Coordinates of C-alpha atoms in Angstrom, one line a residue:
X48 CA 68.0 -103.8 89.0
X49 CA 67.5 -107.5 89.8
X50 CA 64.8 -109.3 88.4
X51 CA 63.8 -110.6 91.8
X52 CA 60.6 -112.4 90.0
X53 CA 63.4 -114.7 88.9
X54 CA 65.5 -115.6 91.0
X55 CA 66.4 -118.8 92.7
X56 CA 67.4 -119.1 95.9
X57 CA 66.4 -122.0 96.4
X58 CA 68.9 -124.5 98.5
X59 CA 69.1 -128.5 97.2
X60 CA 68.4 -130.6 100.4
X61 CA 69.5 -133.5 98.6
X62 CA 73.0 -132.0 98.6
X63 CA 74.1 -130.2 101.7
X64 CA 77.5 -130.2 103.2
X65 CA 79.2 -128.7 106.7
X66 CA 82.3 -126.7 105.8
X67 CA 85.5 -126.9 107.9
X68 CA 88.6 -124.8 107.4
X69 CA 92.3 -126.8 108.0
X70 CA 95.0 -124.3 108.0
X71 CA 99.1 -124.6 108.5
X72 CA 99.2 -120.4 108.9
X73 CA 101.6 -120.5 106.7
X74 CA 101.0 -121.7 103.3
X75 CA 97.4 -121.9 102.4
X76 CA 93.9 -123.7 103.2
X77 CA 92.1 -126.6 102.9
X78 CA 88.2 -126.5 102.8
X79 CA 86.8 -129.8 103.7
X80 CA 83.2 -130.2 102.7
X81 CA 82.0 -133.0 104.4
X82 CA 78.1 -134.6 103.0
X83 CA 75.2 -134.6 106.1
X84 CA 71.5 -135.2 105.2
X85 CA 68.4 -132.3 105.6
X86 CA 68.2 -133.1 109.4
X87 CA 71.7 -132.5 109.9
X88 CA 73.6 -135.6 110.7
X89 CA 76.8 -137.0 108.6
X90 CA 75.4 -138.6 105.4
X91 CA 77.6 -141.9 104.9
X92 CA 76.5 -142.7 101.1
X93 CA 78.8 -139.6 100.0
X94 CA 82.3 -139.0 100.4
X95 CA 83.8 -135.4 101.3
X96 CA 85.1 -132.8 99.1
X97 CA 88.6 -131.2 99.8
X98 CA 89.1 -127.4 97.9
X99 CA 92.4 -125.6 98.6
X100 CA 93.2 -122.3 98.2
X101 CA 96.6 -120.4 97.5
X102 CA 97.3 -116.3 96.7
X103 CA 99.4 -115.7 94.0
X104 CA 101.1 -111.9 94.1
X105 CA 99.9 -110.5 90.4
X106 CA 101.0 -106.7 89.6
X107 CA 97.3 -105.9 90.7
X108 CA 97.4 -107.5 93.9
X109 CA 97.2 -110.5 95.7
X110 CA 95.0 -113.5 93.1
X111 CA 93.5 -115.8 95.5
X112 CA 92.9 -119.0 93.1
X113 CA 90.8 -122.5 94.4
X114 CA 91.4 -125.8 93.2
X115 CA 89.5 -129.5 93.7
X116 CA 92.0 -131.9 95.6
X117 CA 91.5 -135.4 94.8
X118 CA 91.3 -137.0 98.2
X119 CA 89.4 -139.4 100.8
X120 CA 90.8 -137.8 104.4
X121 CA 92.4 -134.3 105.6
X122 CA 95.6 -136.5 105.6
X123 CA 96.1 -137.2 102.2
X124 CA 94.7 -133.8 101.5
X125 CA 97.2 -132.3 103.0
X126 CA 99.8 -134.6 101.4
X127 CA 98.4 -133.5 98.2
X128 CA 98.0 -130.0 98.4
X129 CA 101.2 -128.8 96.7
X130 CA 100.8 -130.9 93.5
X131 CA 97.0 -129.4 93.1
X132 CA 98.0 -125.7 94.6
X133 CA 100.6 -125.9 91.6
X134 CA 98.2 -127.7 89.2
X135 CA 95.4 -125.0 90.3
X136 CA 97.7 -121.9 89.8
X137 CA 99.3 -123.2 85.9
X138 CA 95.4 -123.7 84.8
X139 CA 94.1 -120.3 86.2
X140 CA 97.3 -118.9 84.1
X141 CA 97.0 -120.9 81.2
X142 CA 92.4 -119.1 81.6
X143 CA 94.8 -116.0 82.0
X144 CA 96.3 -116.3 78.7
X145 CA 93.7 -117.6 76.6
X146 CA 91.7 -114.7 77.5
X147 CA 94.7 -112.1 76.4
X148 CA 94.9 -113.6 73.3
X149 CA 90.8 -113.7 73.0
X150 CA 91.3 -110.0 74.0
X151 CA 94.0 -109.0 71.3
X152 CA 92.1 -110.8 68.8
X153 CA 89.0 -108.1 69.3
X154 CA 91.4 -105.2 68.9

């Protein structure tokens, strides 16, 4: 059981963000997180964050995997998607085997 004397659930006002989905329905996603202050409105002094995400087919199933895209607009996000879906998939493999060979090591 939870020790619910310590937990945290406390939320940062300093750093809240809206969340918006793009989507081609055919490829993948692109979550922009776009900065607004405690009251709600678009905070200017900080610039949005762009994640994607992409679903690899593994033998257990569909892997979703999320990557950071370097990025100032949903335009160039979009432009850059492919480089960091294929950047985002190599590292989660590369964490993939790094842990097999941590695991084979224990054996």
């Amino acid at each position: 059981m939870a020790d619910l004397d310590n937990l945290s659930a406390d939320m940062d006002a300093a750093n809240l963000y809206t969340e918006e989905i793009v989507t081609d329905r055919k490829m993948g996603t692109i979550h922009v997180l776009t900065p607004i202050t405690p009251e709600g409105a678009k905070d200017p002094t900080r610039a949005p964050i762009f994640t994607g995400e992409v679903q690899i087919m593994t033998q257990m199933g569909p892997l979703p995997i999320s990557f950071d895209i370097p990025a100032a607009s949903v335009a160039e996000a979009v432009s850059k998607y492919g480089e960091a879906a294929k950047e985002g998939v190599r590292q989660t493999l590369e964490r993939w085997a790094d842990r097999d060979e941590e695991e084979k090591e224990c054996v």
